[in-house]
PDB file of N, CA and C in Angstrom:
ATOM      1  N   MET G   1     -27.461  47.137-113.858  1.00  0.00           N
ATOM      2  CA  MET G   1     -28.321  47.802-114.704  1.00  0.00           C
ATOM      3  C   MET G   1     -29.585  48.140-113.983  1.00  0.00           C
ATOM      4  N   LEU G   2     -30.058  49.354-113.981  1.00  0.00           N
ATOM      5  CA  LEU G   2     -31.239  49.798-113.320  1.00  0.00           C
ATOM      6  C   LEU G   2     -32.438  49.394-113.999  1.00  0.00           C
ATOM      7  N   PHE G   3     -33.481  48.747-113.360  1.00  0.00           N
ATOM      8  CA  PHE G   3     -34.685  48.427-113.936  1.00  0.00           C
ATOM      9  C   PHE G   3     -35.992  48.664-112.979  1.00  0.00           C
ATOM     10  N   ASP G   4     -35.680  49.056-111.769  1.00  0.00           N
ATOM     11  CA  ASP G   4     -36.746  49.368-110.774  1.00  0.00           C
ATOM     12  C   ASP G   4     -36.246  50.380-109.823  1.00  0.00           C
ATOM     13  N   VAL G   5     -37.017  51.268-109.442  1.00  0.00           N
ATOM     14  CA  VAL G   5     -36.714  52.235-108.298  1.00  0.00           C
ATOM     15  C   VAL G   5     -38.005  52.191-107.275  1.00  0.00           C
ATOM     16  N   GLU G   6     -37.782  52.113-106.083  1.00  0.00           N
ATOM     17  CA  GLU G   6     -38.833  52.164-105.031  1.00  0.00           C
ATOM     18  C   GLU G   6     -38.462  53.380-104.140  1.00  0.00           C
ATOM     19  N   THR G   7     -39.450  54.223-103.880  1.00  0.00           N
ATOM     20  CA  THR G   7     -39.390  55.389-103.125  1.00  0.00           C
ATOM     21  C   THR G   7     -40.272  55.151-101.875  1.00  0.00           C
ATOM     22  N   GLU G   8     -40.298  56.033-100.961  1.00  0.00           N
ATOM     23  CA  GLU G   8     -41.186  55.798 -99.825  1.00  0.00           C
ATOM     24  C   GLU G   8     -42.724  55.779-100.302  1.00  0.00           C
ATOM     25  N   GLY G   9     -43.081  56.351-101.453  1.00  0.00           N
ATOM     26  CA  GLY G   9     -44.405  56.234-101.923  1.00  0.00           C
ATOM     27  C   GLY G   9     -44.618  54.963-102.687  1.00  0.00           C
ATOM     28  N   GLY G  10     -43.734  54.116-102.927  1.00  0.00           N
ATOM     29  CA  GLY G  10     -43.856  52.848-103.618  1.00  0.00           C
ATOM     30  C   GLY G  10     -43.016  52.680-104.822  1.00  0.00           C
ATOM     31  N   MET G  11     -43.183  51.869-105.739  1.00  0.00           N
ATOM     32  CA  MET G  11     -42.432  51.529-107.000  1.00  0.00           C
ATOM     33  C   MET G  11     -42.738  52.786-107.901  1.00  0.00           C
ATOM     34  N   VAL G  12     -41.722  53.271-108.680  1.00  0.00           N
ATOM     35  CA  VAL G  12     -41.867  54.275-109.585  1.00  0.00           C
ATOM     36  C   VAL G  12     -42.523  53.555-110.827  1.00  0.00           C
ATOM     37  N   VAL G  13     -43.635  54.149-111.237  1.00  0.00           N
ATOM     38  CA  VAL G  13     -44.260  53.604-112.433  1.00  0.00           C
ATOM     39  C   VAL G  13     -43.574  53.672-113.718  1.00  0.00           C
ATOM     40  N   PRO G  14     -43.825  52.867-114.796  1.00  0.00           N
ATOM     41  CA  PRO G  14     -42.877  52.854-115.913  1.00  0.00           C
ATOM     42  C   PRO G  14     -42.675  54.092-116.643  1.00  0.00           C
ATOM     43  N   ASP G  15     -43.736  54.899-117.026  1.00  0.00           N
ATOM     44  CA  ASP G  15     -43.470  56.145-117.780  1.00  0.00           C
ATOM     45  C   ASP G  15     -42.591  57.090-116.955  1.00  0.00           C
ATOM     46  N   ARG G  16     -42.884  57.152-115.685  1.00  0.00           N
ATOM     47  CA  ARG G  16     -42.046  58.107-114.781  1.00  0.00           C
ATOM     48  C   ARG G  16     -40.604  57.608-114.667  1.00  0.00           C
ATOM     49  N   PHE G  17     -40.518  56.273-114.548  1.00  0.00           N
ATOM     50  CA  PHE G  17     -39.088  55.739-114.541  1.00  0.00           C
ATOM     51  C   PHE G  17     -38.288  55.959-115.708  1.00  0.00           C
ATOM     52  N   ILE G  18     -38.900  55.969-116.858  1.00  0.00           N
ATOM     53  CA  ILE G  18     -38.232  56.214-118.199  1.00  0.00           C
ATOM     54  C   ILE G  18     -37.907  57.710-118.244  1.00  0.00           C
ATOM     55  N   GLN G  19     -38.864  58.470-117.800  1.00  0.00           N
ATOM     56  CA  GLN G  19     -38.633  60.002-117.758  1.00  0.00           C
ATOM     57  C   GLN G  19     -37.530  60.382-116.851  1.00  0.00           C
ATOM     58  N   ASP G  20     -37.514  59.839-115.585  1.00  0.00           N
ATOM     59  CA  ASP G  20     -36.583  60.292-114.590  1.00  0.00           C
ATOM     60  C   ASP G  20     -35.231  59.632-114.829  1.00  0.00           C
ATOM     61  N   PHE G  21     -35.130  58.363-115.134  1.00  0.00           N
ATOM     62  CA  PHE G  21     -33.966  57.589-115.205  1.00  0.00           C
ATOM     63  C   PHE G  21     -33.345  57.185-116.618  1.00  0.00           C
ATOM     64  N   GLY G  22     -34.081  57.503-117.655  1.00  0.00           N
ATOM     65  CA  GLY G  22     -33.715  57.043-118.912  1.00  0.00           C
ATOM     66  C   GLY G  22     -32.322  57.448-119.478  1.00  0.00           C
ATOM     67  N   LYS G  23     -31.813  58.481-118.866  1.00  0.00           N
ATOM     68  CA  LYS G  23     -30.419  58.861-119.353  1.00  0.00           C
ATOM     69  C   LYS G  23     -29.329  58.041-118.539  1.00  0.00           C
ATOM     70  N   LEU G  24     -29.766  57.181-117.714  1.00  0.00           N
ATOM     71  CA  LEU G  24     -28.877  56.309-117.006  1.00  0.00           C
ATOM     72  C   LEU G  24     -28.717  54.954-117.732  1.00  0.00           C
ATOM     73  N   ASN G  25     -27.967  54.067-117.056  1.00  0.00           N
ATOM     74  CA  ASN G  25     -27.849  52.688-117.741  1.00  0.00           C
ATOM     75  C   ASN G  25     -29.172  51.949-117.253  1.00  0.00           C
ATOM     76  N   ILE G  26     -30.240  52.135-117.872  1.00  0.00           N
ATOM     77  CA  ILE G  26     -31.432  51.355-117.539  1.00  0.00           C
ATOM     78  C   ILE G  26     -31.735  50.193-118.580  1.00  0.00           C
ATOM     79  N   ALA G  27     -32.460  49.296-118.183  1.00  0.00           N
ATOM     80  CA  ALA G  27     -32.808  48.135-119.048  1.00  0.00           C
ATOM     81  C   ALA G  27     -33.421  48.648-120.326  1.00  0.00           C
ATOM     82  N   ARG G  28     -33.131  48.156-121.416  1.00  0.00           N
ATOM     83  CA  ARG G  28     -33.650  48.606-122.773  1.00  0.00           C
ATOM     84  C   ARG G  28     -35.035  48.416-122.796  1.00  0.00           C
ATOM     85  N   VAL G  29     -35.786  49.342-123.386  1.00  0.00           N
ATOM     86  CA  VAL G  29     -37.156  49.393-123.552  1.00  0.00           C
ATOM     87  C   VAL G  29     -37.363  48.771-124.993  1.00  0.00           C
ATOM     88  N   ILE G  30     -37.940  47.634-124.999  1.00  0.00           N
ATOM     89  CA  ILE G  30     -38.180  47.055-126.342  1.00  0.00           C
ATOM     90  C   ILE G  30     -39.670  47.152-126.886  1.00  0.00           C
ATOM     91  N   TYR G  31     -40.541  47.472-125.984  1.00  0.00           N
ATOM     92  CA  TYR G  31     -41.938  47.603-126.530  1.00  0.00           C
ATOM     93  C   TYR G  31     -42.698  48.468-125.607  1.00  0.00           C
ATOM     94  N   ARG G  32     -43.570  49.254-126.103  1.00  0.00           N
ATOM     95  CA  ARG G  32     -44.506  50.082-125.156  1.00  0.00           C
ATOM     96  C   ARG G  32     -45.895  49.798-125.886  1.00  0.00           C
ATOM     97  N   GLY G  33     -46.845  49.381-125.035  1.00  0.00           N
ATOM     98  CA  GLY G  33     -48.065  49.135-125.460  1.00  0.00           C
ATOM     99  C   GLY G  33     -48.871  48.106-124.667  1.00  0.00           C
ATOM    100  N   LYS G  34     -49.983  47.614-125.136  1.00  0.00           N
ATOM    101  CA  LYS G  34     -50.734  46.635-124.415  1.00  0.00           C
ATOM    102  C   LYS G  34     -49.985  45.284-124.390  1.00  0.00           C
ATOM    103  N   LEU G  35     -50.094  44.584-123.268  1.00  0.00           N
ATOM    104  CA  LEU G  35     -49.450  43.294-123.172  1.00  0.00           C
ATOM    105  C   LEU G  35     -50.384  42.348-123.807  1.00  0.00           C
ATOM    106  N   THR G  36     -49.832  41.678-124.939  1.00  0.00           N
ATOM    107  CA  THR G  36     -50.637  40.680-125.612  1.00  0.00           C
ATOM    108  C   THR G  36     -49.891  39.365-125.743  1.00  0.00           C
ATOM    109  N   GLY G  37     -50.778  38.286-125.978  1.00  0.00           N
ATOM    110  CA  GLY G  37     -50.298  36.983-126.165  1.00  0.00           C
ATOM    111  C   GLY G  37     -49.132  36.940-127.424  1.00  0.00           C
ATOM    112  N   LYS G  38     -49.339  37.710-128.392  1.00  0.00           N
ATOM    113  CA  LYS G  38     -48.414  37.757-129.438  1.00  0.00           C
ATOM    114  C   LYS G  38     -47.100  38.256-129.006  1.00  0.00           C
ATOM    115  N   PHE G  39     -47.151  39.340-128.160  1.00  0.00           N
ATOM    116  CA  PHE G  39     -45.927  39.851-127.679  1.00  0.00           C
ATOM    117  C   PHE G  39     -45.110  38.833-126.752  1.00  0.00           C
ATOM    118  N   MET G  40     -45.851  38.155-125.885  1.00  0.00           N
ATOM    119  CA  MET G  40     -45.421  37.178-125.102  1.00  0.00           C
ATOM    120  C   MET G  40     -44.752  36.045-125.923  1.00  0.00           C
ATOM    121  N   ASP G  41     -45.470  35.623-126.914  1.00  0.00           N
ATOM    122  CA  ASP G  41     -44.865  34.635-127.789  1.00  0.00           C
ATOM    123  C   ASP G  41     -43.612  34.955-128.545  1.00  0.00           C
ATOM    124  N   ASP G  42     -43.680  36.387-128.971  1.00  0.00           N
ATOM    125  CA  ASP G  42     -42.477  36.803-129.696  1.00  0.00           C
ATOM    126  C   ASP G  42     -41.222  36.877-128.823  1.00  0.00           C
ATOM    127  N   VAL G  43     -41.414  37.254-127.422  1.00  0.00           N
ATOM    128  CA  VAL G  43     -40.309  37.230-126.500  1.00  0.00           C
ATOM    129  C   VAL G  43     -39.821  35.851-126.307  1.00  0.00           C
ATOM    130  N   ARG G  44     -40.644  34.834-126.155  1.00  0.00           N
ATOM    131  CA  ARG G  44     -40.294  33.443-125.888  1.00  0.00           C
ATOM    132  C   ARG G  44     -39.472  32.936-127.217  1.00  0.00           C
ATOM    133  N   LYS G  45     -39.743  33.454-128.247  1.00  0.00           N
ATOM    134  CA  LYS G  45     -39.185  32.941-129.637  1.00  0.00           C
ATOM    135  C   LYS G  45     -37.989  33.869-130.029  1.00  0.00           C
ATOM    136  N   GLU G  46     -37.592  34.696-128.995  1.00  0.00           N
ATOM    137  CA  GLU G  46     -36.271  35.595-129.080  1.00  0.00           C
ATOM    138  C   GLU G  46     -36.320  36.498-130.175  1.00  0.00           C
ATOM    139  N   LYS G  47     -37.604  37.073-130.559  1.00  0.00           N
ATOM    140  CA  LYS G  47     -37.676  38.058-131.669  1.00  0.00           C
ATOM    141  C   LYS G  47     -37.138  39.403-131.269  1.00  0.00           C
ATOM    142  N   TYR G  48     -36.814  39.675-130.046  1.00  0.00           N
ATOM    143  CA  TYR G  48     -36.437  40.977-129.570  1.00  0.00           C
ATOM    144  C   TYR G  48     -34.908  41.073-129.283  1.00  0.00           C
ATOM    145  N   GLY G  49     -34.254  39.902-129.445  1.00  0.00           N
ATOM    146  CA  GLY G  49     -32.750  39.882-129.133  1.00  0.00           C
ATOM    147  C   GLY G  49     -32.560  40.047-127.690  1.00  0.00           C
ATOM    148  N   VAL G  50     -33.281  39.481-126.822  1.00  0.00           N
ATOM    149  CA  VAL G  50     -32.895  39.497-125.310  1.00  0.00           C
ATOM    150  C   VAL G  50     -32.354  38.063-125.004  1.00  0.00           C
ATOM    151  N   ASP G  51     -31.549  38.066-124.081  1.00  0.00           N
ATOM    152  CA  ASP G  51     -30.693  36.764-123.802  1.00  0.00           C
ATOM    153  C   ASP G  51     -31.601  35.910-122.808  1.00  0.00           C
ATOM    154  N   GLU G  52     -32.261  36.614-121.798  1.00  0.00           N
ATOM    155  CA  GLU G  52     -32.884  35.888-120.748  1.00  0.00           C
ATOM    156  C   GLU G  52     -34.441  36.044-120.847  1.00  0.00           C
ATOM    157  N   GLY G  53     -34.908  37.293-121.093  1.00  0.00           N
ATOM    158  CA  GLY G  53     -36.311  37.549-121.170  1.00  0.00           C
ATOM    159  C   GLY G  53     -36.502  39.001-120.866  1.00  0.00           C
ATOM    160  N   VAL G  54     -37.785  39.363-120.633  1.00  0.00           N
ATOM    161  CA  VAL G  54     -38.132  40.670-120.208  1.00  0.00           C
ATOM    162  C   VAL G  54     -39.022  40.862-119.073  1.00  0.00           C
ATOM    163  N   VAL G  55     -39.062  42.046-118.428  1.00  0.00           N
ATOM    164  CA  VAL G  55     -39.945  42.478-117.429  1.00  0.00           C
ATOM    165  C   VAL G  55     -40.921  43.429-117.961  1.00  0.00           C
ATOM    166  N   CYS G  56     -42.234  43.054-117.965  1.00  0.00           N
ATOM    167  CA  CYS G  56     -43.181  43.999-118.317  1.00  0.00           C
ATOM    168  C   CYS G  56     -43.869  44.615-117.138  1.00  0.00           C
ATOM    169  N   LYS G  57     -44.129  45.988-117.249  1.00  0.00           N
ATOM    170  CA  LYS G  57     -44.727  46.703-116.114  1.00  0.00           C
ATOM    171  C   LYS G  57     -45.780  47.611-116.697  1.00  0.00           C
ATOM    172  N   GLY G  58     -46.740  47.838-115.835  1.00  0.00           N
ATOM    173  CA  GLY G  58     -47.882  48.795-116.144  1.00  0.00           C
ATOM    174  C   GLY G  58     -48.471  49.301-115.013  1.00  0.00           C
ATOM    175  N   GLY G  59     -49.442  50.215-115.246  1.00  0.00           N
ATOM    176  CA  GLY G  59     -50.006  51.027-114.105  1.00  0.00           C
ATOM    177  C   GLY G  59     -49.851  52.441-114.122  1.00  0.00           C
ATOM    178  N   ARG G  60     -50.782  53.132-113.546  1.00  0.00           N
ATOM    179  CA  ARG G  60     -50.698  54.587-113.468  1.00  0.00           C
ATOM    180  C   ARG G  60     -50.143  55.142-112.164  1.00  0.00           C
ATOM    181  N   ASN G  61     -50.133  54.337-111.206  1.00  0.00           N
ATOM    182  CA  ASN G  61     -49.584  54.903-109.853  1.00  0.00           C
ATOM    183  C   ASN G  61     -48.977  53.703-109.174  1.00  0.00           C
ATOM    184  N   ALA G  62     -48.415  53.959-107.957  1.00  0.00           N
ATOM    185  CA  ALA G  62     -47.800  52.909-107.191  1.00  0.00           C
ATOM    186  C   ALA G  62     -48.920  51.982-106.647  1.00  0.00           C
ATOM    187  N   ASN G  63     -50.098  52.331-106.518  1.00  0.00           N
ATOM    188  CA  ASN G  63     -51.177  51.524-105.974  1.00  0.00           C
ATOM    189  C   ASN G  63     -51.775  50.506-106.909  1.00  0.00           C
ATOM    190  N   ASN G  64     -51.507  50.735-108.258  1.00  0.00           N
ATOM    191  CA  ASN G  64     -51.970  49.732-109.174  1.00  0.00           C
ATOM    192  C   ASN G  64     -50.890  49.200-110.173  1.00  0.00           C
ATOM    193  N   LEU G  65     -49.662  49.336-109.732  1.00  0.00           N
ATOM    194  CA  LEU G  65     -48.560  48.916-110.581  1.00  0.00           C
ATOM    195  C   LEU G  65     -48.543  47.440-110.697  1.00  0.00           C
ATOM    196  N   TRP G  66     -48.372  46.765-111.790  1.00  0.00           N
ATOM    197  CA  TRP G  66     -48.161  45.439-111.960  1.00  0.00           C
ATOM    198  C   TRP G  66     -46.898  45.071-112.753  1.00  0.00           C
ATOM    199  N   MET G  67     -46.385  43.861-112.523  1.00  0.00           N
ATOM    200  CA  MET G  67     -45.206  43.460-113.274  1.00  0.00           C
ATOM    201  C   MET G  67     -45.296  41.869-113.586  1.00  0.00           C
ATOM    202  N   VAL G  68     -44.633  41.599-114.687  1.00  0.00           N
ATOM    203  CA  VAL G  68     -44.732  40.151-115.062  1.00  0.00           C
ATOM    204  C   VAL G  68     -43.399  39.865-115.829  1.00  0.00           C
ATOM    205  N   LYS G  69     -42.800  38.716-115.560  1.00  0.00           N
ATOM    206  CA  LYS G  69     -41.564  38.269-116.249  1.00  0.00           C
ATOM    207  C   LYS G  69     -42.039  37.380-117.357  1.00  0.00           C
ATOM    208  N   ILE G  70     -41.335  37.477-118.602  1.00  0.00           N
ATOM    209  CA  ILE G  70     -41.526  36.688-119.617  1.00  0.00           C
ATOM    210  C   ILE G  70     -40.125  36.118-120.050  1.00  0.00           C
ATOM    211  N   LYS G  71     -39.815  34.853-120.052  1.00  0.00           N
ATOM    212  CA  LYS G  71     -38.593  34.376-120.305  1.00  0.00           C
ATOM    213  C   LYS G  71     -38.482  33.701-121.729  1.00  0.00           C
ATOM    214  N   THR G  72     -37.393  33.641-122.412  1.00  0.00           N
ATOM    215  CA  THR G  72     -37.279  33.021-123.575  1.00  0.00           C
ATOM    216  C   THR G  72     -37.162  31.492-123.524  1.00  0.00           C
ATOM    217  N   ASP G  73     -37.607  30.840-124.546  1.00  0.00           N
ATOM    218  CA  ASP G  73     -37.526  29.412-124.572  1.00  0.00           C
ATOM    219  C   ASP G  73     -36.068  28.890-124.418  1.00  0.00           C
ATOM    220  N   ALA G  74     -35.116  29.653-125.014  1.00  0.00           N
ATOM    221  CA  ALA G  74     -33.757  29.256-124.966  1.00  0.00           C
ATOM    222  C   ALA G  74     -33.249  29.274-123.522  1.00  0.00           C
ATOM    223  N   TYR G  75     -33.727  30.346-122.757  1.00  0.00           N
ATOM    224  CA  TYR G  75     -33.372  30.528-121.417  1.00  0.00           C
ATOM    225  C   TYR G  75     -33.878  29.266-120.559  1.00  0.00           C
ATOM    226  N   MET G  76     -35.118  28.884-120.999  1.00  0.00           N
ATOM    227  CA  MET G  76     -35.651  27.869-120.128  1.00  0.00           C
ATOM    228  C   MET G  76     -34.896  26.473-120.499  1.00  0.00           C
ATOM    229  N   GLN G  77     -34.389  26.323-121.558  1.00  0.00           N
ATOM    230  CA  GLN G  77     -33.605  25.189-121.919  1.00  0.00           C
ATOM    231  C   GLN G  77     -32.244  25.180-121.161  1.00  0.00           C
ATOM    232  N   ARG G  78     -31.796  26.415-121.156  1.00  0.00           N
ATOM    233  CA  ARG G  78     -30.428  26.499-120.283  1.00  0.00           C
ATOM    234  C   ARG G  78     -30.652  26.069-118.900  1.00  0.00           C
ATOM    235  N   LEU G  79     -31.859  26.645-118.326  1.00  0.00           N
ATOM    236  CA  LEU G  79     -32.093  26.277-116.919  1.00  0.00           C
ATOM    237  C   LEU G  79     -32.361  24.815-116.737  1.00  0.00           C
ATOM    238  N   ARG G  80     -33.018  24.280-117.686  1.00  0.00           N
ATOM    239  CA  ARG G  80     -33.209  22.686-117.512  1.00  0.00           C
ATOM    240  C   ARG G  80     -31.930  21.996-117.581  1.00  0.00           C
ATOM    241  N   GLU G  81     -30.984  22.407-118.409  1.00  0.00           N
ATOM    242  CA  GLU G  81     -29.565  21.719-118.509  1.00  0.00           C
ATOM    243  C   GLU G  81     -28.818  22.001-117.262  1.00  0.00           C
ATOM    244  N   ALA G  82     -28.874  23.188-116.608  1.00  0.00           N
ATOM    245  CA  ALA G  82     -28.043  23.582-115.550  1.00  0.00           C
ATOM    246  C   ALA G  82     -28.711  23.066-114.214  1.00  0.00           C
ATOM    247  N   PHE G  83     -30.060  22.954-114.149  1.00  0.00           N
ATOM    248  CA  PHE G  83     -30.663  22.677-112.792  1.00  0.00           C
ATOM    249  C   PHE G  83     -31.500  21.332-112.813  1.00  0.00           C
ATOM    250  N   GLN G  84     -31.551  20.750-113.962  1.00  0.00           N
ATOM    251  CA  GLN G  84     -32.360  19.542-114.052  1.00  0.00           C
ATOM    252  C   GLN G  84     -33.698  19.496-113.443  1.00  0.00           C
ATOM    253  N   ASP G  85     -33.953  18.862-112.310  1.00  0.00           N
ATOM    254  CA  ASP G  85     -35.252  18.646-111.638  1.00  0.00           C
ATOM    255  C   ASP G  85     -35.671  20.015-110.995  1.00  0.00           C
ATOM    256  N   ASP G  86     -34.718  20.894-110.680  1.00  0.00           N
ATOM    257  CA  ASP G  86     -35.020  22.151-109.937  1.00  0.00           C
ATOM    258  C   ASP G  86     -35.189  23.345-110.870  1.00  0.00           C
ATOM    259  N   TRP G  87     -35.149  23.183-112.151  1.00  0.00           N
ATOM    260  CA  TRP G  87     -35.115  24.382-113.040  1.00  0.00           C
ATOM    261  C   TRP G  87     -36.296  25.218-112.848  1.00  0.00           C
ATOM    262  N   GLU G  88     -37.497  24.725-112.456  1.00  0.00           N
ATOM    263  CA  GLU G  88     -38.685  25.663-112.303  1.00  0.00           C
ATOM    264  C   GLU G  88     -38.505  26.625-111.144  1.00  0.00           C
ATOM    265  N   ASN G  89     -37.606  26.375-110.202  1.00  0.00           N
ATOM    266  CA  ASN G  89     -37.460  27.309-109.139  1.00  0.00           C
ATOM    267  C   ASN G  89     -36.745  28.507-109.627  1.00  0.00           C
ATOM    268  N   TYR G  90     -36.180  28.645-110.798  1.00  0.00           N
ATOM    269  CA  TYR G  90     -35.524  29.786-111.382  1.00  0.00           C
ATOM    270  C   TYR G  90     -36.232  30.212-112.576  1.00  0.00           C
ATOM    271  N   TRP G  91     -37.307  29.825-112.910  1.00  0.00           N
ATOM    272  CA  TRP G  91     -38.268  30.178-114.034  1.00  0.00           C
ATOM    273  C   TRP G  91     -39.066  31.422-113.597  1.00  0.00           C
ATOM    274  N   GLU G  92     -40.061  31.699-114.349  1.00  0.00           N
ATOM    275  CA  GLU G  92     -40.857  33.005-114.262  1.00  0.00           C
ATOM    276  C   GLU G  92     -41.419  32.946-112.909  1.00  0.00           C
TER     277      GLU G  92
END
């Protein structure tokens, strides 16, 4: 599944990515707007129906693009069970 594209000019910004690649098998867009604590909490509590979590992206061009991962609490629990003391190596 496509969720990032990098060109010689850098990473493709979110709006352009959706515009150019939206007809392909890209990651589902579940939210567009300001990144807030409530959104992050809702992702952690699985209110968007994602299995592992989400990648949030913003910025107007390749020079100020930012990305952050937000994982669900259930995914964190699966990591703890699978990797015990090393689970944080696979976290956000």
